[in-house]
Amino acid sequence: MKLKRVILALLGAAAVAGGVGWFSLDKETRGLIATLPTDRDLLFWNQAQRDAAFRALDRLPILAKSRVVPAGNKPSPLPPGPPLALPLDLDAYLAGQRAAGLVVLHDGRLRLERFGLGFDAAGRWTSFSVAKSITSTLVGAALRDGHIRSMDDKVSDYLPQMKGSAYDEVSIRQLLTMTSGVRWNEDYDDPNSDVSRFNNHEPEPGVDALVSYLRRLPRAAPAGTVWNYSTGETNLVGVLVGQAVGEPLADYLSKKVWIPAGMEQQATWILSRSGREISGCCLQAATRDFARFGQFILDGARVGGRSIAPDGWLAEATTARTPIGEPGRGYGYQWWTYADGSFAARGIFGQGIFIDPKRRLVIASSANWAGGASDPKAKQAREAFYRAVQRAIDDEAAAAGGAGRRAPQ
């Protein structure tokens, strides 16, 4: 049974749990609703709670409100292509990933689409850090629109409350490449890490909660010298962009990307306690629309033949700006990069958008990894899957080339 519509209609299940309506539900649906978490610490939810919540994060009463990212009325078509012949056991791969959704586009055509965990094409699954790459794209748009003057402007030029902090001399470019040099602990398994604690921080009166937390952090290295992954810094990017453009990120995303790229469904963006979009996380969208975002980037983020970002900016964003200590890998402006020219957005628990310009390939994944936020086995299997799809595309090209040479004979 596809549970998505039932679950979304019944997230107020507490109101009916003691009444006749509760007992009229099928056992599977009652079981899933009963597992919905009752605390905010999503990094420490169990697997059943994540299964229930990741498809409905924007409707959980324990979390802050969300803001809608409106879609337009002209969805971008995803014309079907021939089924993709993969050199692997696809069912085993999906099971190992605990995949909720998987979409593969090649040259804009839908080559593979599968769903699991009771999820379907009509549902929205949370992005986690895939949102970082989307937020980065909004920086490019704000530059093109003149809301941000330069990538080398200082953070405190736009957020005066950061003056006097370790971020005072950090540039927007350094913030995007996560080379601020400010101390931050992103350990998802440590309840005392910054990434676990900052959402519960009690801010000073009149100060945004995130700004209040980050401006207390000490410097660990000179700005621009050391890469250190920090969700807090992407959230700060979002605060900065919102301040610069003078409107909520959800509205700006709708105008610059969601409507012109032809997303089929509205998205939602979870808000912080300060009422701002949590820009390093928590954008809920359909798996197909995550794939459409990948296609939009692959096509140069163009609207009416013109990129929404400055000339050359997107190429900078999606190629290595800093090493990350892994052979052949790097980090751009909130994109993970590969030596072969491909790049990816990544989110914990198996969310991802992989883009390969050379092969005109986009792979969008929604999942709930069994091994936790950064399950190394599942991560390795996903990388292997990307390579398998690339090989399949190469094999098709080789076969087509061979057929073309034989045709005149």
Short mmCIF file of C-alpha atoms in Angstrom, two decimals:
data_model
loop_
_atom_site.label_atom_id
_atom_site.label_comp_id
_atom_site.label_asym_id
_atom_site.label_seq_id
_atom_site.Cartn_x
_atom_site.Cartn_y
_atom_site.Cartn_z
CA MET A 1 0.00 0.00 0.00
CA LYS A 2 1.14 3.56 -0.75
CA LEU A 3 0.99 5.26 2.63
CA LYS A 4 1.96 8.80 1.77
CA ARG A 5 -1.50 10.37 1.34
CA VAL A 6 -2.91 8.63 4.39
CA ILE A 7 -0.01 9.66 6.60
CA LEU A 8 -0.10 13.29 5.57
CA ALA A 9 -3.82 13.44 6.25
CA LEU A 10 -3.36 11.93 9.68
CA LEU A 11 -0.37 13.65 11.18
CA GLY A 12 -2.81 15.10 13.65
CA ALA A 13 -3.36 11.52 14.77
CA ALA A 14 -3.14 12.48 18.42
CA ALA A 15 -6.59 13.96 18.02
CA VAL A 16 -8.09 10.70 16.80
CA ALA A 17 -5.87 8.19 18.56
CA GLY A 18 -8.47 7.64 21.28
CA GLY A 19 -11.49 7.73 18.99
CA VAL A 20 -13.28 5.55 16.49
CA GLY A 21 -11.29 7.01 13.58
CA TRP A 22 -8.07 5.47 14.89
CA PHE A 23 -9.49 1.96 14.88
CA SER A 24 -10.84 2.33 11.34
CA LEU A 25 -7.28 2.63 9.99
CA ASP A 26 -5.42 -0.36 8.63
CA LYS A 27 -2.82 -1.91 10.92
CA GLU A 28 0.16 -0.83 8.78
CA THR A 29 -0.90 2.82 8.78
CA ARG A 30 -1.62 2.84 12.52
CA GLY A 31 1.80 1.33 13.14
CA LEU A 32 3.60 3.95 11.07
CA ILE A 33 1.75 6.89 12.63
CA ALA A 34 2.42 5.47 16.09
CA THR A 35 6.17 5.62 15.43
CA LEU A 36 6.25 9.36 14.69
CA PRO A 37 8.87 10.96 16.96
CA THR A 38 7.92 13.23 19.83
CA ASP A 39 11.27 14.96 20.32
CA ARG A 40 13.20 17.43 18.12
CA ASP A 41 16.55 15.63 18.08
CA LEU A 42 16.17 13.98 14.69
CA LEU A 43 19.79 12.83 14.61
CA PHE A 44 18.89 10.38 17.35
CA TRP A 45 15.51 9.11 16.09
CA ASN A 46 15.35 5.37 15.51
CA GLN A 47 14.86 3.86 12.06
CA ALA A 48 11.09 3.44 12.38
CA GLN A 49 10.72 7.05 13.49
CA ARG A 50 12.80 8.25 10.56
CA ASP A 51 10.76 6.14 8.12
CA ALA A 52 7.62 7.82 9.38
CA ALA A 53 8.96 11.35 9.72
CA PHE A 54 11.21 11.94 6.70
CA ARG A 55 8.17 11.93 4.40
CA ALA A 56 6.35 14.40 6.64
CA LEU A 57 8.95 16.53 8.40
CA ASP A 58 7.09 19.73 7.50
CA ARG A 59 3.98 18.46 9.29
CA LEU A 60 5.43 17.31 12.60
CA PRO A 61 4.04 19.44 15.44
CA ILE A 62 7.28 18.99 17.41
CA LEU A 63 9.21 20.99 14.80
CA ALA A 64 9.00 24.64 13.86
CA LYS A 65 6.72 25.74 11.07
CA SER A 66 7.64 25.49 7.41
CA ARG A 67 7.27 27.90 4.53
CA VAL A 68 5.91 26.84 1.14
CA VAL A 69 8.03 27.14 -2.00
CA PRO A 70 5.34 27.59 -4.66
CA ALA A 71 5.62 25.78 -7.98
CA GLY A 72 4.29 27.10 -11.26
CA ASN A 73 1.56 25.66 -13.45
CA LYS A 74 3.84 24.40 -16.23
CA PRO A 75 5.80 21.36 -15.02
CA SER A 76 8.94 20.60 -16.96
CA PRO A 77 8.34 17.31 -18.81
CA LEU A 78 10.39 14.23 -18.03
CA PRO A 79 9.95 12.26 -21.25
CA PRO A 80 10.61 8.54 -20.85
CA GLY A 81 13.74 7.06 -22.32
CA PRO A 82 14.63 3.40 -22.84
CA PRO A 83 15.05 1.43 -19.59
CA LEU A 84 18.58 1.66 -18.29
CA ALA A 85 20.47 -1.64 -18.40
CA LEU A 86 22.57 -1.72 -15.23
CA PRO A 87 25.38 -4.19 -14.45
CA LEU A 88 24.10 -4.78 -10.90
CA ASP A 89 21.21 -6.16 -8.86
CA LEU A 90 19.01 -3.07 -8.64
CA ASP A 91 16.61 -4.56 -6.09
CA ALA A 92 19.51 -5.43 -3.80
CA TYR A 93 20.94 -1.94 -4.17
CA LEU A 94 17.61 -0.28 -3.32
CA ALA A 95 17.16 -2.53 -0.31
CA GLY A 96 20.69 -1.81 0.92
CA GLN A 97 20.09 1.93 0.58
CA ARG A 98 16.63 1.69 2.13
CA ALA A 99 15.65 3.89 -0.80
CA ALA A 100 12.45 5.90 -0.71
CA GLY A 101 12.97 7.25 -4.22
CA LEU A 102 15.48 6.96 -7.05
CA VAL A 103 15.30 8.89 -10.32
CA VAL A 104 17.86 8.76 -13.14
CA LEU A 105 17.72 11.29 -15.97
CA HIS A 106 19.91 11.01 -19.02
CA ASP A 107 19.89 13.88 -21.49
CA GLY A 108 16.67 15.04 -19.84
CA ARG A 109 14.89 11.73 -20.31
CA LEU A 110 13.63 9.54 -17.49
CA ARG A 111 15.68 6.34 -17.65
CA LEU A 112 14.95 4.88 -14.22
CA GLU A 113 12.44 5.58 -11.45
CA ARG A 114 11.85 3.44 -8.38
CA PHE A 115 10.24 4.00 -4.98
CA GLY A 116 10.26 2.19 -1.67
CA LEU A 117 9.42 2.47 2.05
CA GLY A 118 5.78 3.13 1.14
CA PHE A 119 6.81 6.37 -0.57
CA ASP A 120 5.76 7.44 -4.07
CA ALA A 121 6.11 10.13 -6.73
CA ALA A 122 3.44 12.30 -5.09
CA GLY A 123 5.27 12.58 -1.77
CA ARG A 124 7.85 15.02 -0.44
CA TRP A 125 10.97 13.63 1.27
CA THR A 126 13.34 15.79 3.26
CA SER A 127 16.63 16.83 1.70
CA PHE A 128 18.92 17.34 4.67
CA SER A 129 22.18 18.82 3.33
CA VAL A 130 21.13 18.59 -0.31
CA ALA A 131 19.60 21.96 0.60
CA LYS A 132 23.14 23.35 0.92
CA SER A 133 23.68 23.19 -2.83
CA ILE A 134 20.29 24.81 -3.41
CA THR A 135 21.18 27.61 -1.00
CA SER A 136 24.47 28.08 -2.85
CA THR A 137 22.52 28.57 -6.08
CA LEU A 138 20.56 31.37 -4.41
CA VAL A 139 23.86 33.10 -3.62
CA GLY A 140 24.62 33.05 -7.34
CA ALA A 141 21.19 34.48 -8.09
CA ALA A 142 21.64 37.22 -5.48
CA LEU A 143 24.96 38.16 -7.10
CA ARG A 144 23.38 38.34 -10.55
CA ASP A 145 20.51 40.42 -9.15
CA GLY A 146 22.91 42.83 -7.44
CA HIS A 147 21.78 42.04 -3.89
CA ILE A 148 25.28 40.77 -3.08
CA ARG A 149 28.12 42.88 -4.48
CA SER A 150 31.02 40.43 -4.41
CA MET A 151 31.98 36.96 -3.23
CA ASP A 152 34.85 38.64 -1.40
CA ASP A 153 32.60 40.87 0.68
CA LYS A 154 32.80 40.15 4.39
CA VAL A 155 30.01 38.37 6.23
CA SER A 156 29.73 41.29 8.66
CA ASP A 157 29.05 43.65 5.72
CA TYR A 158 25.61 42.06 5.50
CA LEU A 159 25.19 40.84 9.09
CA PRO A 160 26.47 43.61 11.38
CA GLN A 161 25.74 41.46 14.45
CA MET A 162 28.74 39.30 13.44
CA LYS A 163 31.13 42.22 13.94
CA GLY A 164 33.67 41.45 16.62
CA SER A 165 33.23 37.69 16.20
CA ALA A 166 35.52 35.18 14.51
CA TYR A 167 33.38 35.70 11.38
CA ASP A 168 34.10 39.42 11.17
CA GLU A 169 36.84 38.98 8.56
CA VAL A 170 35.41 35.90 6.82
CA SER A 171 34.34 36.41 3.20
CA ILE A 172 31.22 35.02 1.54
CA ARG A 173 33.49 32.90 -0.64
CA GLN A 174 35.16 31.39 2.43
CA LEU A 175 31.76 30.77 3.98
CA LEU A 176 30.59 28.90 0.86
CA THR A 177 33.75 26.80 0.68
CA MET A 178 33.64 26.10 4.45
CA THR A 179 37.12 27.53 4.95
CA SER A 180 36.20 30.17 7.53
CA GLY A 181 38.65 28.73 10.06
CA VAL A 182 36.02 29.02 12.81
CA ARG A 183 35.78 26.01 15.14
CA TRP A 184 32.80 23.72 14.51
CA ASN A 185 32.09 20.06 15.33
CA GLU A 186 29.81 18.26 12.83
CA ASP A 187 29.85 14.83 14.56
CA TYR A 188 26.33 13.46 14.06
CA ASP A 189 26.81 10.78 16.70
CA ASP A 190 27.88 13.18 19.45
CA PRO A 191 24.98 14.85 21.32
CA ASN A 192 27.39 17.54 22.48
CA SER A 193 28.63 18.48 19.00
CA ASP A 194 27.77 21.87 17.54
CA VAL A 195 25.52 20.34 14.90
CA SER A 196 23.50 18.66 17.66
CA ARG A 197 23.36 21.63 20.01
CA PHE A 198 22.90 24.77 17.95
CA ASN A 199 19.20 24.28 17.17
CA ASN A 200 18.44 24.27 20.89
CA HIS A 201 20.56 27.32 21.70
CA GLU A 202 18.82 30.04 23.70
CA PRO A 203 19.71 33.28 21.92
CA GLU A 204 20.35 36.68 23.40
CA PRO A 205 17.30 38.93 23.29
CA GLY A 206 16.76 40.44 19.86
CA VAL A 207 19.43 38.31 18.15
CA ASP A 208 18.79 35.57 15.62
CA ALA A 209 19.38 32.21 17.33
CA LEU A 210 21.92 31.05 14.75
CA VAL A 211 23.82 34.33 14.77
CA SER A 212 23.81 34.24 18.56
CA TYR A 213 25.35 30.74 18.57
CA LEU A 214 27.92 31.23 15.82
CA ARG A 215 29.26 34.56 16.95
CA ARG A 216 30.43 32.92 20.19
CA LEU A 217 32.59 30.33 18.44
CA PRO A 218 36.38 30.76 18.55
CA ARG A 219 38.79 30.77 15.62
CA ALA A 220 40.65 27.52 15.01
CA ALA A 221 42.70 28.49 11.92
CA PRO A 222 43.29 31.54 9.70
CA ALA A 223 40.40 32.17 7.31
CA GLY A 224 40.84 30.50 3.94
CA THR A 225 43.39 27.91 5.05
CA VAL A 226 41.50 24.86 6.37
CA TRP A 227 38.35 23.11 5.15
CA ASN A 228 35.93 22.11 7.91
CA TYR A 229 32.40 20.93 7.14
CA SER A 230 29.84 23.10 8.96
CA THR A 231 26.06 23.05 8.61
CA GLY A 232 25.98 26.10 10.86
CA GLU A 233 27.85 28.09 8.24
CA THR A 234 25.42 27.16 5.47
CA ASN A 235 22.62 28.27 7.75
CA LEU A 236 24.50 31.55 8.14
CA VAL A 237 24.70 31.82 4.34
CA GLY A 238 20.92 31.58 4.29
CA VAL A 239 20.52 34.32 6.88
CA LEU A 240 22.90 36.48 4.84
CA VAL A 241 21.07 35.89 1.55
CA GLY A 242 17.69 36.54 3.14
CA GLN A 243 19.01 39.79 4.57
CA ALA A 244 20.53 40.79 1.22
CA VAL A 245 17.49 40.03 -0.97
CA GLY A 246 14.96 41.32 1.56
CA GLU A 247 12.57 38.39 1.32
CA PRO A 248 12.23 34.84 2.65
CA LEU A 249 14.46 32.25 0.98
CA ALA A 250 11.41 30.14 0.08
CA ASP A 251 9.95 33.01 -1.95
CA TYR A 252 13.29 33.77 -3.62
CA LEU A 253 13.80 30.08 -4.43
CA SER A 254 10.34 29.91 -5.96
CA LYS A 255 10.98 32.92 -8.22
CA LYS A 256 14.53 32.06 -9.24
CA VAL A 257 14.36 28.24 -9.50
CA TRP A 258 11.18 26.41 -8.58
CA ILE A 259 8.84 28.12 -11.05
CA PRO A 260 11.24 28.72 -13.97
CA ALA A 261 12.73 25.21 -13.70
CA GLY A 262 9.23 23.74 -13.97
CA MET A 263 8.93 21.89 -10.69
CA GLU A 264 5.84 19.72 -10.57
CA GLN A 265 5.03 20.18 -6.90
CA GLN A 266 5.46 22.84 -4.29
CA ALA A 267 8.26 22.30 -1.82
CA THR A 268 8.42 23.28 1.84
CA TRP A 269 11.30 24.60 3.90
CA ILE A 270 11.49 24.07 7.67
CA LEU A 271 11.91 27.28 9.66
CA SER A 272 14.15 27.93 12.63
CA ARG A 273 12.77 29.29 15.86
CA SER A 274 13.70 32.70 14.51
CA GLY A 275 11.33 32.16 11.59
CA ARG A 276 14.05 31.77 8.94
CA GLU A 277 14.51 28.85 6.56
CA ILE A 278 17.12 26.40 7.88
CA SER A 279 19.19 26.78 4.74
CA GLY A 280 21.68 23.99 5.45
CA CYS A 281 18.90 21.46 5.71
CA CYS A 282 15.29 20.49 5.59
CA LEU A 283 13.85 21.35 2.19
CA GLN A 284 11.06 18.88 1.43
CA ALA A 285 10.41 18.06 -2.22
CA ALA A 286 9.41 15.27 -4.56
CA THR A 287 12.26 13.06 -5.77
CA ARG A 288 11.39 14.01 -9.35
CA ASP A 289 11.74 17.68 -8.47
CA PHE A 290 15.13 17.10 -6.87
CA ALA A 291 16.06 15.50 -10.21
CA ARG A 292 14.64 18.52 -12.04
CA PHE A 293 16.84 20.77 -9.91
CA GLY A 294 19.83 18.68 -10.98
CA GLN A 295 18.77 19.04 -14.62
CA PHE A 296 18.38 22.81 -14.14
CA ILE A 297 21.96 23.03 -12.87
CA LEU A 298 23.20 20.70 -15.62
CA ASP A 299 21.61 23.03 -18.18
CA GLY A 300 23.44 26.03 -16.74
CA ALA A 301 20.67 27.31 -14.43
CA ARG A 302 19.26 29.16 -17.42
CA VAL A 303 15.97 31.02 -17.62
CA GLY A 304 15.12 32.47 -21.00
CA GLY A 305 18.60 31.56 -22.26
CA ARG A 306 20.39 33.41 -19.44
CA SER A 307 21.85 31.93 -16.28
CA ILE A 308 20.37 33.13 -13.01
CA ALA A 309 23.99 33.40 -11.74
CA PRO A 310 26.83 35.60 -13.08
CA ASP A 311 28.79 34.34 -16.07
CA GLY A 312 31.23 31.64 -14.99
CA TRP A 313 29.94 31.51 -11.41
CA LEU A 314 28.21 28.14 -11.73
CA ALA A 315 31.38 26.56 -13.14
CA GLU A 316 33.27 27.88 -10.12
CA ALA A 317 30.58 26.60 -7.77
CA THR A 318 30.71 23.05 -9.11
CA THR A 319 34.46 22.55 -9.35
CA ALA A 320 36.93 22.11 -6.52
CA ARG A 321 37.73 25.32 -4.65
CA THR A 322 39.41 23.53 -1.74
CA PRO A 323 40.78 20.01 -1.06
CA ILE A 324 38.99 17.87 1.50
CA GLY A 325 41.66 15.26 2.18
CA GLU A 326 40.28 12.59 -0.17
CA PRO A 327 42.04 11.66 -3.44
CA GLY A 328 40.19 12.99 -6.47
CA ARG A 329 37.60 14.80 -4.34
CA GLY A 330 37.08 18.44 -3.47
CA TYR A 331 34.54 21.00 -2.38
CA GLY A 332 33.14 23.88 -4.39
CA TYR A 333 30.50 26.37 -3.32
CA GLN A 334 28.49 23.86 -1.28
CA TRP A 335 28.93 21.12 -3.90
CA TRP A 336 31.06 17.97 -3.56
CA THR A 337 33.31 17.56 -6.59
CA TYR A 338 35.00 14.66 -8.42
CA ALA A 339 38.13 14.67 -10.54
CA ASP A 340 36.17 13.57 -13.64
CA GLY A 341 34.13 16.80 -13.63
CA SER A 342 31.01 15.41 -11.99
CA PHE A 343 29.69 16.87 -8.76
CA ALA A 344 27.03 16.16 -6.16
CA ALA A 345 24.76 17.48 -3.45
CA ARG A 346 24.73 15.20 -0.43
CA GLY A 347 22.51 14.86 2.60
CA ILE A 348 22.70 12.56 5.61
CA PHE A 349 20.74 9.30 5.63
CA GLY A 350 21.15 8.87 1.87
CA GLN A 351 19.81 11.98 0.18
CA GLY A 352 21.67 13.05 -2.95
CA ILE A 353 21.77 14.66 -6.37
CA PHE A 354 24.63 13.48 -8.59
CA ILE A 355 25.36 15.45 -11.78
CA ASP A 356 27.71 14.37 -14.56
CA PRO A 357 27.95 17.05 -17.27
CA LYS A 358 30.07 14.89 -19.59
CA ARG A 359 27.37 12.22 -19.80
CA ARG A 360 24.38 14.57 -19.37
CA LEU A 361 23.42 12.51 -16.33
CA VAL A 362 21.43 13.32 -13.17
CA ILE A 363 20.73 10.88 -10.33
CA ALA A 364 18.41 11.91 -7.47
CA SER A 365 18.16 9.75 -4.35
CA SER A 366 15.89 9.85 -1.30
CA ALA A 367 16.56 7.30 1.43
CA ASN A 368 16.81 6.39 5.11
CA TRP A 369 20.07 4.54 5.60
CA ALA A 370 19.89 1.77 8.18
CA GLY A 371 23.40 2.45 9.43
CA GLY A 372 22.73 6.01 10.49
CA ALA A 373 23.36 9.51 9.23
CA SER A 374 26.66 8.80 7.45
CA ASP A 375 26.45 5.01 7.01
CA PRO A 376 29.86 4.25 5.40
CA LYS A 377 28.71 1.01 3.78
CA ALA A 378 25.65 2.62 2.19
CA LYS A 379 27.71 5.63 1.13
CA GLN A 380 30.25 3.39 -0.59
CA ALA A 381 27.46 1.46 -2.33
CA ARG A 382 25.91 4.70 -3.60
CA GLU A 383 29.24 5.81 -5.06
CA ALA A 384 29.53 2.41 -6.76
CA PHE A 385 26.00 2.87 -8.13
CA TYR A 386 26.96 6.22 -9.65
CA ARG A 387 29.89 4.53 -11.39
CA ALA A 388 27.67 1.68 -12.59
CA VAL A 389 25.24 4.14 -14.18
CA GLN A 390 28.13 5.96 -15.83
CA ARG A 391 29.42 2.67 -17.25
CA ALA A 392 25.95 1.82 -18.55
CA ILE A 393 25.73 5.17 -20.33
CA ASP A 394 29.22 4.69 -21.78
CA ASP A 395 28.33 1.18 -22.97
CA GLU A 396 25.24 2.55 -24.71
CA ALA A 397 27.30 5.23 -26.42
CA ALA A 398 29.89 2.66 -27.53
CA ALA A 399 27.19 0.36 -28.89
CA ALA A 400 25.48 3.21 -30.73
CA GLY A 401 28.80 4.30 -32.22
CA GLY A 402 29.55 0.79 -33.36
CA ALA A 403 26.09 0.43 -34.91
CA GLY A 404 26.58 3.74 -36.70
CA ARG A 405 29.86 2.58 -38.24
CA ARG A 406 28.29 -0.67 -39.42
CA ALA A 407 25.18 0.89 -40.87
CA PRO A 408 26.66 1.88 -44.32
CA GLN A 409 27.99 -1.63 -44.95
#
